[in-house]
């Protein structure tokens, strides 16, 4: 990249903005967020008009009902976005928190202190709500945000970013603290991924394909918010009512989200006792059941293949497999899980502890619905995403996961 | 990669070994480490013989005195390695530590618990001591280690790995928990960097070029232990004796390591008071001084160029620049620092706090020598390296930085 390149200049403006934002007070950042919420509420017709142009283009391009629904912003959704911004105001500011500290024997004090990353890049698709979401979370954690929201939502995103820039400028924060690079198209996304030194961390949100591309192409460190092929395992000693409740809740409470179950594993002893009734309960809720041979004997109507186990359905569809042992269940999870969340339903203490110790996922549960893997449920307030990687952040992410740390060292002239 | 590929199979063996190692007790891991220390002490002649073959090949290939010295293992150094392993035994085991936890309103308990990464890959050059170092640190933190130590140290590394494999096998840990892929040459290093899913984290150790290659090529998450272009800034109000002591100590105490200073910045007011005597003190210790115009007027004999400011000398060589303000000092650091460590010598409270807040490095100091940026000095015990990245770990890394976390969730049948 040559230094007088317009794209590099744009990212350099974000970098500069991030430096002043890093030392902005919580009061200033909260004032900016309140101004953003007001700006969104005050510009409903303008946002809706821009969004309608995106929707019309999407319909003309036949992008599909699901995508059109994700793309849509009506008055209710815009007010919802403003409320989400106000919820972020209420969260504690992570910046400046002293994570640990001590006084060394020579009298030097050391303090590991939370600081913003600097510039957060976000790459996502056809979700204008993410534009506001990520920008607000970045702002509260003292980071500048560079957004690549994709061509499908381009007009909506342009209006949203301009409204946010105007709002933060009013409280004295550089408008470059929030910007979109949508005008640079795919080339912009590719360059964002290689902008090491100007962008401190990249967060991809969207399809497995998009996330894989970012992970493979990026030289900027990535926080992967991955897909969820989530398992419910009903162990031999499981309580029947509890197994029903957890299987049904994990699958049907909100099937389109990543913490919903995709596969039901059940020990053969439990299968004898309860599999027909469990499958009945799932069928009654409209779940299409793809079973292995034994599960088909107990009421699953479809045929499960290796592909079934490896698919995140995000829909009322579920694979069902009968296993001969806890080991077989753990081995199945080890093969097919995306390492998001798994739960065991059991009354066997040793099996519960083995499952907790041996299953290598971000969240491992005993006797609870996988739907609890969620920043809000965990008490973090905001929903930054759920990390399925092992570095930096794992599982539900709060504002603290959008920060790094820095060691502050104070001495009185000490040398070695 | 096809699944019957020998290289993939090798990494799969590491992955399997990592699973049993993840639940090994601290006592077992410590017994393995003690056995490794004994094995090293008991095989001095064998290690020295292998090392001499590496040294002879290195000398024939004219790799240079510095590299030959790093490559060399004599009896003293081997006993030093064994002592370092015993120091790791004495450190607390990070695995199983509950980082945070709570009971949710519905009675579910959640515990964020330290777990090993799984498989740690290390890529380094001509440093057989790193072979033992990384393997022992990985073992203590419950991780399998896959080592790519480079062709220059190939024979030494092969013996060291075999001794460690025999030692850990004796305490019942799979020998695949430690292995080398040196026989696969450069191709092996390249494949290790793309072995996402089999290797959980990669740690490059060595030259800036090696680290840049790993960062650019790797799809496996990387912990960057970077170079140190470290700055000492003497502010207008600095105490003269303290400025002398810190500048001399930061530069000359051990010039070949990353926390040594490379550039001296000094405020023009302080320069008038003390620059000639500071430069004198440095010269007396043998430091070659490359100055800007004003520094040359005060005794620097060489000419500093932009390249001077951008070079990690790792030797008795130092750039010297007179600045007109704290802002100019911070701007210089912002341009040239590798974000490792910087220190200000000052008696001005507001300037000290501004320096701490605005300098974006892993460790920012007031009135202390940069040589204190060190895991041992910080009280972490082991020297895993010093991270210059912002994700996961920043600054001196202890054993905890070689772990991830996992959320353990226990319920009594809760659903949403």
JSON list of N, CA, C and O in Angstrom, two decimals, chain A residues 156-193:
[
{"chain": "A", "resi": 156, "resn": "UNK", "atom": "N", "xyz": [-28.71, 1.47, 3.55]},
{"chain": "A", "resi": 156, "resn": "UNK", "atom": "CA", "xyz": [-29.08, 1.57, 4.97]},
{"chain": "A", "resi": 156, "resn": "UNK", "atom": "C", "xyz": [-27.84, 1.91, 5.80]},
{"chain": "A", "resi": 156, "resn": "UNK", "atom": "O", "xyz": [-27.87, 2.80, 6.65]},
{"chain": "A", "resi": 157, "resn": "UNK", "atom": "N", "xyz": [-26.75, 1.19, 5.55]},
{"chain": "A", "resi": 157, "resn": "UNK", "atom": "CA", "xyz": [-25.54, 1.39, 6.34]},
{"chain": "A", "resi": 157, "resn": "UNK", "atom": "C", "xyz": [-24.98, 2.80, 6.17]},
{"chain": "A", "resi": 157, "resn": "UNK", "atom": "O", "xyz": [-24.50, 3.41, 7.13]},
{"chain": "A", "resi": 158, "resn": "UNK", "atom": "N", "xyz": [-25.08, 3.32, 4.93]},
{"chain": "A", "resi": 158, "resn": "UNK", "atom": "CA", "xyz": [-24.53, 4.66, 4.70]},
{"chain": "A", "resi": 158, "resn": "UNK", "atom": "C", "xyz": [-25.26, 5.69, 5.57]},
{"chain": "A", "resi": 158, "resn": "UNK", "atom": "O", "xyz": [-24.63, 6.54, 6.21]},
{"chain": "A", "resi": 159, "resn": "UNK", "atom": "N", "xyz": [-26.60, 5.59, 5.61]},
{"chain": "A", "resi": 159, "resn": "UNK", "atom": "CA", "xyz": [-27.37, 6.53, 6.43]},
{"chain": "A", "resi": 159, "resn": "UNK", "atom": "C", "xyz": [-27.07, 6.33, 7.92]},
{"chain": "A", "resi": 159, "resn": "UNK", "atom": "O", "xyz": [-26.84, 7.30, 8.66]},
{"chain": "A", "resi": 160, "resn": "UNK", "atom": "N", "xyz": [-27.02, 5.10, 8.36]},
{"chain": "A", "resi": 160, "resn": "UNK", "atom": "CA", "xyz": [-26.77, 4.82, 9.78]},
{"chain": "A", "resi": 160, "resn": "UNK", "atom": "C", "xyz": [-25.39, 5.36, 10.20]},
{"chain": "A", "resi": 160, "resn": "UNK", "atom": "O", "xyz": [-25.26, 5.97, 11.27]},
{"chain": "A", "resi": 161, "resn": "UNK", "atom": "N", "xyz": [-24.39, 5.14, 9.38]},
{"chain": "A", "resi": 161, "resn": "UNK", "atom": "CA", "xyz": [-23.05, 5.60, 9.73]},
{"chain": "A", "resi": 161, "resn": "UNK", "atom": "C", "xyz": [-23.02, 7.13, 9.76]},
{"chain": "A", "resi": 161, "resn": "UNK", "atom": "O", "xyz": [-22.44, 7.73, 10.68]},
{"chain": "A", "resi": 162, "resn": "UNK", "atom": "N", "xyz": [-23.66, 7.77, 8.78]},
{"chain": "A", "resi": 162, "resn": "UNK", "atom": "CA", "xyz": [-23.65, 9.24, 8.78]},
{"chain": "A", "resi": 162, "resn": "UNK", "atom": "C", "xyz": [-24.34, 9.78, 10.04]},
{"chain": "A", "resi": 162, "resn": "UNK", "atom": "O", "xyz": [-23.83, 10.70, 10.69]},
{"chain": "A", "resi": 163, "resn": "UNK", "atom": "N", "xyz": [-25.47, 9.18, 10.41]},
{"chain": "A", "resi": 163, "resn": "UNK", "atom": "CA", "xyz": [-26.18, 9.64, 11.62]},
{"chain": "A", "resi": 163, "resn": "UNK", "atom": "C", "xyz": [-25.28, 9.47, 12.84]},
{"chain": "A", "resi": 163, "resn": "UNK", "atom": "O", "xyz": [-25.21, 10.36, 13.71]},
{"chain": "A", "resi": 164, "resn": "UNK", "atom": "N", "xyz": [-24.58, 8.36, 12.92]},
{"chain": "A", "resi": 164, "resn": "UNK", "atom": "CA", "xyz": [-23.71, 8.13, 14.09]},
{"chain": "A", "resi": 164, "resn": "UNK", "atom": "C", "xyz": [-22.53, 9.09, 14.08]},
{"chain": "A", "resi": 164, "resn": "UNK", "atom": "O", "xyz": [-22.13, 9.61, 15.13]},
{"chain": "A", "resi": 165, "resn": "UNK", "atom": "N", "xyz": [-21.98, 9.36, 12.90]},
{"chain": "A", "resi": 165, "resn": "UNK", "atom": "CA", "xyz": [-20.85, 10.30, 12.81]},
{"chain": "A", "resi": 165, "resn": "UNK", "atom": "C", "xyz": [-21.27, 11.69, 13.27]},
{"chain": "A", "resi": 165, "resn": "UNK", "atom": "O", "xyz": [-20.54, 12.36, 14.02]},
{"chain": "A", "resi": 166, "resn": "UNK", "atom": "N", "xyz": [-22.45, 12.12, 12.83]},
{"chain": "A", "resi": 166, "resn": "UNK", "atom": "CA", "xyz": [-22.94, 13.44, 13.24]},
{"chain": "A", "resi": 166, "resn": "UNK", "atom": "C", "xyz": [-23.14, 13.49, 14.75]},
{"chain": "A", "resi": 166, "resn": "UNK", "atom": "O", "xyz": [-22.83, 14.48, 15.41]},
{"chain": "A", "resi": 167, "resn": "UNK", "atom": "N", "xyz": [-23.65, 12.39, 15.29]},
{"chain": "A", "resi": 167, "resn": "UNK", "atom": "CA", "xyz": [-23.94, 12.36, 16.73]},
{"chain": "A", "resi": 167, "resn": "UNK", "atom": "C", "xyz": [-22.66, 12.43, 17.55]},
{"chain": "A", "resi": 167, "resn": "UNK", "atom": "O", "xyz": [-22.56, 13.20, 18.52]},
{"chain": "A", "resi": 168, "resn": "UNK", "atom": "N", "xyz": [-21.65, 11.67, 17.17]},
{"chain": "A", "resi": 168, "resn": "UNK", "atom": "CA", "xyz": [-20.45, 11.66, 18.00]},
{"chain": "A", "resi": 168, "resn": "UNK", "atom": "C", "xyz": [-19.66, 12.96, 17.83]},
{"chain": "A", "resi": 168, "resn": "UNK", "atom": "O", "xyz": [-19.01, 13.44, 18.74]},
{"chain": "A", "resi": 169, "resn": "UNK", "atom": "N", "xyz": [-19.76, 13.55, 16.64]},
{"chain": "A", "resi": 169, "resn": "UNK", "atom": "CA", "xyz": [-19.09, 14.84, 16.43]},
{"chain": "A", "resi": 169, "resn": "UNK", "atom": "C", "xyz": [-19.67, 15.89, 17.38]},
{"chain": "A", "resi": 169, "resn": "UNK", "atom": "O", "xyz": [-18.95, 16.75, 17.90]},
{"chain": "A", "resi": 170, "resn": "UNK", "atom": "N", "xyz": [-21.01, 15.80, 17.63]},
{"chain": "A", "resi": 170, "resn": "UNK", "atom": "CA", "xyz": [-21.65, 16.79, 18.50]},
{"chain": "A", "resi": 170, "resn": "UNK", "atom": "C", "xyz": [-21.08, 16.76, 19.93]},
{"chain": "A", "resi": 170, "resn": "UNK", "atom": "O", "xyz": [-21.12, 17.77, 20.62]},
{"chain": "A", "resi": 171, "resn": "UNK", "atom": "N", "xyz": [-20.59, 15.61, 20.38]},
{"chain": "A", "resi": 171, "resn": "UNK", "atom": "CA", "xyz": [-20.01, 15.57, 21.74]},
{"chain": "A", "resi": 171, "resn": "UNK", "atom": "C", "xyz": [-18.50, 15.72, 21.70]},
{"chain": "A", "resi": 171, "resn": "UNK", "atom": "O", "xyz": [-17.83, 15.51, 22.72]},
{"chain": "A", "resi": 172, "resn": "UNK", "atom": "N", "xyz": [-17.95, 16.03, 20.53]},
{"chain": "A", "resi": 172, "resn": "UNK", "atom": "CA", "xyz": [-16.52, 16.32, 20.46]},
{"chain": "A", "resi": 172, "resn": "UNK", "atom": "C", "xyz": [-15.63, 15.13, 20.16]},
{"chain": "A", "resi": 172, "resn": "UNK", "atom": "O", "xyz": [-14.41, 15.21, 20.30]},
{"chain": "A", "resi": 173, "resn": "UNK", "atom": "N", "xyz": [-16.23, 14.00, 19.76]},
{"chain": "A", "resi": 173, "resn": "UNK", "atom": "CA", "xyz": [-15.43, 12.85, 19.35]},
{"chain": "A", "resi": 173, "resn": "UNK", "atom": "C", "xyz": [-15.27, 12.91, 17.83]},
{"chain": "A", "resi": 173, "resn": "UNK", "atom": "O", "xyz": [-16.21, 13.25, 17.11]},
{"chain": "A", "resi": 174, "resn": "UNK", "atom": "N", "xyz": [-14.09, 12.57, 17.34]},
{"chain": "A", "resi": 174, "resn": "UNK", "atom": "CA", "xyz": [-13.85, 12.59, 15.89]},
{"chain": "A", "resi": 174, "resn": "UNK", "atom": "C", "xyz": [-14.85, 11.68, 15.18]},
{"chain": "A", "resi": 174, "resn": "UNK", "atom": "O", "xyz": [-15.02, 10.52, 15.57]},
{"chain": "A", "resi": 175, "resn": "UNK", "atom": "N", "xyz": [-15.50, 12.18, 14.13]},
{"chain": "A", "resi": 175, "resn": "UNK", "atom": "CA", "xyz": [-16.45, 11.33, 13.40]},
{"chain": "A", "resi": 175, "resn": "UNK", "atom": "C", "xyz": [-15.77, 10.11, 12.78]},
{"chain": "A", "resi": 175, "resn": "UNK", "atom": "O", "xyz": [-16.43, 9.11, 12.48]},
{"chain": "A", "resi": 176, "resn": "UNK", "atom": "N", "xyz": [-14.45, 10.18, 12.58]},
{"chain": "A", "resi": 176, "resn": "UNK", "atom": "CA", "xyz": [-13.75, 9.04, 12.00]},
{"chain": "A", "resi": 176, "resn": "UNK", "atom": "C", "xyz": [-13.68, 7.86, 12.96]},
{"chain": "A", "resi": 176, "resn": "UNK", "atom": "O", "xyz": [-13.18, 6.79, 12.60]},
{"chain": "A", "resi": 177, "resn": "UNK", "atom": "N", "xyz": [-14.16, 8.04, 14.17]},
{"chain": "A", "resi": 177, "resn": "UNK", "atom": "CA", "xyz": [-14.22, 6.91, 15.11]},
{"chain": "A", "resi": 177, "resn": "UNK", "atom": "C", "xyz": [-15.21, 5.84, 14.62]},
{"chain": "A", "resi": 177, "resn": "UNK", "atom": "O", "xyz": [-15.17, 4.70, 15.08]},
{"chain": "A", "resi": 178, "resn": "UNK", "atom": "N", "xyz": [-16.13, 6.23, 13.73]},
{"chain": "A", "resi": 178, "resn": "UNK", "atom": "CA", "xyz": [-17.04, 5.26, 13.12]},
{"chain": "A", "resi": 178, "resn": "UNK", "atom": "C", "xyz": [-17.05, 5.50, 11.62]},
{"chain": "A", "resi": 178, "resn": "UNK", "atom": "O", "xyz": [-17.34, 6.62, 11.19]},
{"chain": "A", "resi": 179, "resn": "UNK", "atom": "N", "xyz": [-16.72, 4.52, 10.84]},
{"chain": "A", "resi": 179, "resn": "UNK", "atom": "CA", "xyz": [-16.85, 4.71, 9.39]},
{"chain": "A", "resi": 179, "resn": "UNK", "atom": "C", "xyz": [-17.10, 3.41, 8.67]},
{"chain": "A", "resi": 179, "resn": "UNK", "atom": "O", "xyz": [-16.85, 2.32, 9.17]},
{"chain": "A", "resi": 180, "resn": "UNK", "atom": "N", "xyz": [-17.62, 3.56, 7.46]},
{"chain": "A", "resi": 180, "resn": "UNK", "atom": "CA", "xyz": [-17.88, 2.40, 6.61]},
{"chain": "A", "resi": 180, "resn": "UNK", "atom": "C", "xyz": [-16.90, 2.41, 5.43]},
{"chain": "A", "resi": 180, "resn": "UNK", "atom": "O", "xyz": [-16.52, 3.48, 4.94]},
{"chain": "A", "resi": 181, "resn": "UNK", "atom": "N", "xyz": [-16.49, 1.24, 5.00]},
{"chain": "A", "resi": 181, "resn": "UNK", "atom": "CA", "xyz": [-15.66, 1.15, 3.79]},
{"chain": "A", "resi": 181, "resn": "UNK", "atom": "C", "xyz": [-16.44, 0.44, 2.68]},
{"chain": "A", "resi": 181, "resn": "UNK", "atom": "O", "xyz": [-15.84, -0.11, 1.76]},
{"chain": "A", "resi": 182, "resn": "UNK", "atom": "N", "xyz": [-17.77, 0.49, 2.79]},
{"chain": "A", "resi": 182, "resn": "UNK", "atom": "CA", "xyz": [-18.60, -0.22, 1.79]},
{"chain": "A", "resi": 182, "resn": "UNK", "atom": "C", "xyz": [-18.32, 0.25, 0.37]},
{"chain": "A", "resi": 182, "resn": "UNK", "atom": "O", "xyz": [-18.39, -0.54, -0.57]},
{"chain": "A", "resi": 183, "resn": "UNK", "atom": "N", "xyz": [-17.99, 1.53, 0.22]},
{"chain": "A", "resi": 183, "resn": "UNK", "atom": "CA", "xyz": [-17.79, 2.03, -1.14]},
{"chain": "A", "resi": 183, "resn": "UNK", "atom": "C", "xyz": [-16.60, 1.36, -1.84]},
{"chain": "A", "resi": 183, "resn": "UNK", "atom": "O", "xyz": [-16.49, 1.43, -3.07]},
{"chain": "A", "resi": 184, "resn": "UNK", "atom": "N", "xyz": [-15.72, 0.73, -1.07]},
{"chain": "A", "resi": 184, "resn": "UNK", "atom": "CA", "xyz": [-14.58, 0.04, -1.67]},
{"chain": "A", "resi": 184, "resn": "UNK", "atom": "C", "xyz": [-14.89, -1.40, -2.09]},
{"chain": "A", "resi": 184, "resn": "UNK", "atom": "O", "xyz": [-14.03, -2.11, -2.60]},
{"chain": "A", "resi": 185, "resn": "UNK", "atom": "N", "xyz": [-16.13, -1.82, -1.80]},
{"chain": "A", "resi": 185, "resn": "UNK", "atom": "CA", "xyz": [-16.56, -3.14, -2.29]},
{"chain": "A", "resi": 185, "resn": "UNK", "atom": "C", "xyz": [-15.74, -4.29, -1.73]},
{"chain": "A", "resi": 185, "resn": "UNK", "atom": "O", "xyz": [-15.16, -4.19, -0.65]},
{"chain": "A", "resi": 186, "resn": "UNK", "atom": "N", "xyz": [-15.68, -5.37, -2.48]},
{"chain": "A", "resi": 186, "resn": "UNK", "atom": "CA", "xyz": [-14.96, -6.57, -2.05]},
{"chain": "A", "resi": 186, "resn": "UNK", "atom": "C", "xyz": [-13.48, -6.29, -1.86]},
{"chain": "A", "resi": 186, "resn": "UNK", "atom": "O", "xyz": [-12.84, -6.84, -0.98]},
{"chain": "A", "resi": 187, "resn": "UNK", "atom": "N", "xyz": [-12.96, -5.45, -2.73]},
{"chain": "A", "resi": 187, "resn": "UNK", "atom": "CA", "xyz": [-11.56, -5.04, -2.63]},
{"chain": "A", "resi": 187, "resn": "UNK", "atom": "C", "xyz": [-11.29, -4.41, -1.25]},
{"chain": "A", "resi": 187, "resn": "UNK", "atom": "O", "xyz": [-10.25, -4.66, -0.63]},
{"chain": "A", "resi": 188, "resn": "UNK", "atom": "N", "xyz": [-12.25, -3.62, -0.76]},
{"chain": "A", "resi": 188, "resn": "UNK", "atom": "CA", "xyz": [-12.10, -3.00, 0.55]},
{"chain": "A", "resi": 188, "resn": "UNK", "atom": "C", "xyz": [-12.03, -4.04, 1.65]},
{"chain": "A", "resi": 188, "resn": "UNK", "atom": "O", "xyz": [-11.20, -3.96, 2.57]},
{"chain": "A", "resi": 189, "resn": "UNK", "atom": "N", "xyz": [-12.91, -5.05, 1.57]},
{"chain": "A", "resi": 189, "resn": "UNK", "atom": "CA", "xyz": [-12.89, -6.12, 2.57]},
{"chain": "A", "resi": 189, "resn": "UNK", "atom": "C", "xyz": [-11.54, -6.83, 2.55]},
{"chain": "A", "resi": 189, "resn": "UNK", "atom": "O", "xyz": [-10.93, -7.08, 3.60]},
{"chain": "A", "resi": 190, "resn": "UNK", "atom": "N", "xyz": [-11.05, -7.12, 1.35]},
{"chain": "A", "resi": 190, "resn": "UNK", "atom": "CA", "xyz": [-9.76, -7.82, 1.22]},
{"chain": "A", "resi": 190, "resn": "UNK", "atom": "C", "xyz": [-8.63, -6.99, 1.81]},
{"chain": "A", "resi": 190, "resn": "UNK", "atom": "O", "xyz": [-7.75, -7.50, 2.51]},
{"chain": "A", "resi": 191, "resn": "UNK", "atom": "N", "xyz": [-8.68, -5.67, 1.57]},
{"chain": "A", "resi": 191, "resn": "UNK", "atom": "CA", "xyz": [-7.60, -4.82, 2.08]},
{"chain": "A", "resi": 191, "resn": "UNK", "atom": "C", "xyz": [-7.71, -4.64, 3.59]},
{"chain": "A", "resi": 191, "resn": "UNK", "atom": "O", "xyz": [-6.70, -4.55, 4.29]},
{"chain": "A", "resi": 192, "resn": "UNK", "atom": "N", "xyz": [-8.94, -4.61, 4.09]},
{"chain": "A", "resi": 192, "resn": "UNK", "atom": "CA", "xyz": [-9.14, -4.50, 5.54]},
{"chain": "A", "resi": 192, "resn": "UNK", "atom": "C", "xyz": [-8.48, -5.70, 6.24]},
{"chain": "A", "resi": 192, "resn": "UNK", "atom": "O", "xyz": [-7.84, -5.55, 7.30]},
{"chain": "A", "resi": 193, "resn": "UNK", "atom": "N", "xyz": [-8.61, -6.87, 5.63]},
{"chain": "A", "resi": 193, "resn": "UNK", "atom": "CA", "xyz": [-8.05, -8.08, 6.24]},
{"chain": "A", "resi": 193, "resn": "UNK", "atom": "C", "xyz": [-6.52, -8.07, 6.27]},
{"chain": "A", "resi": 193, "resn": "UNK", "atom": "O", "xyz": [-5.92, -8.80, 7.05]}
]
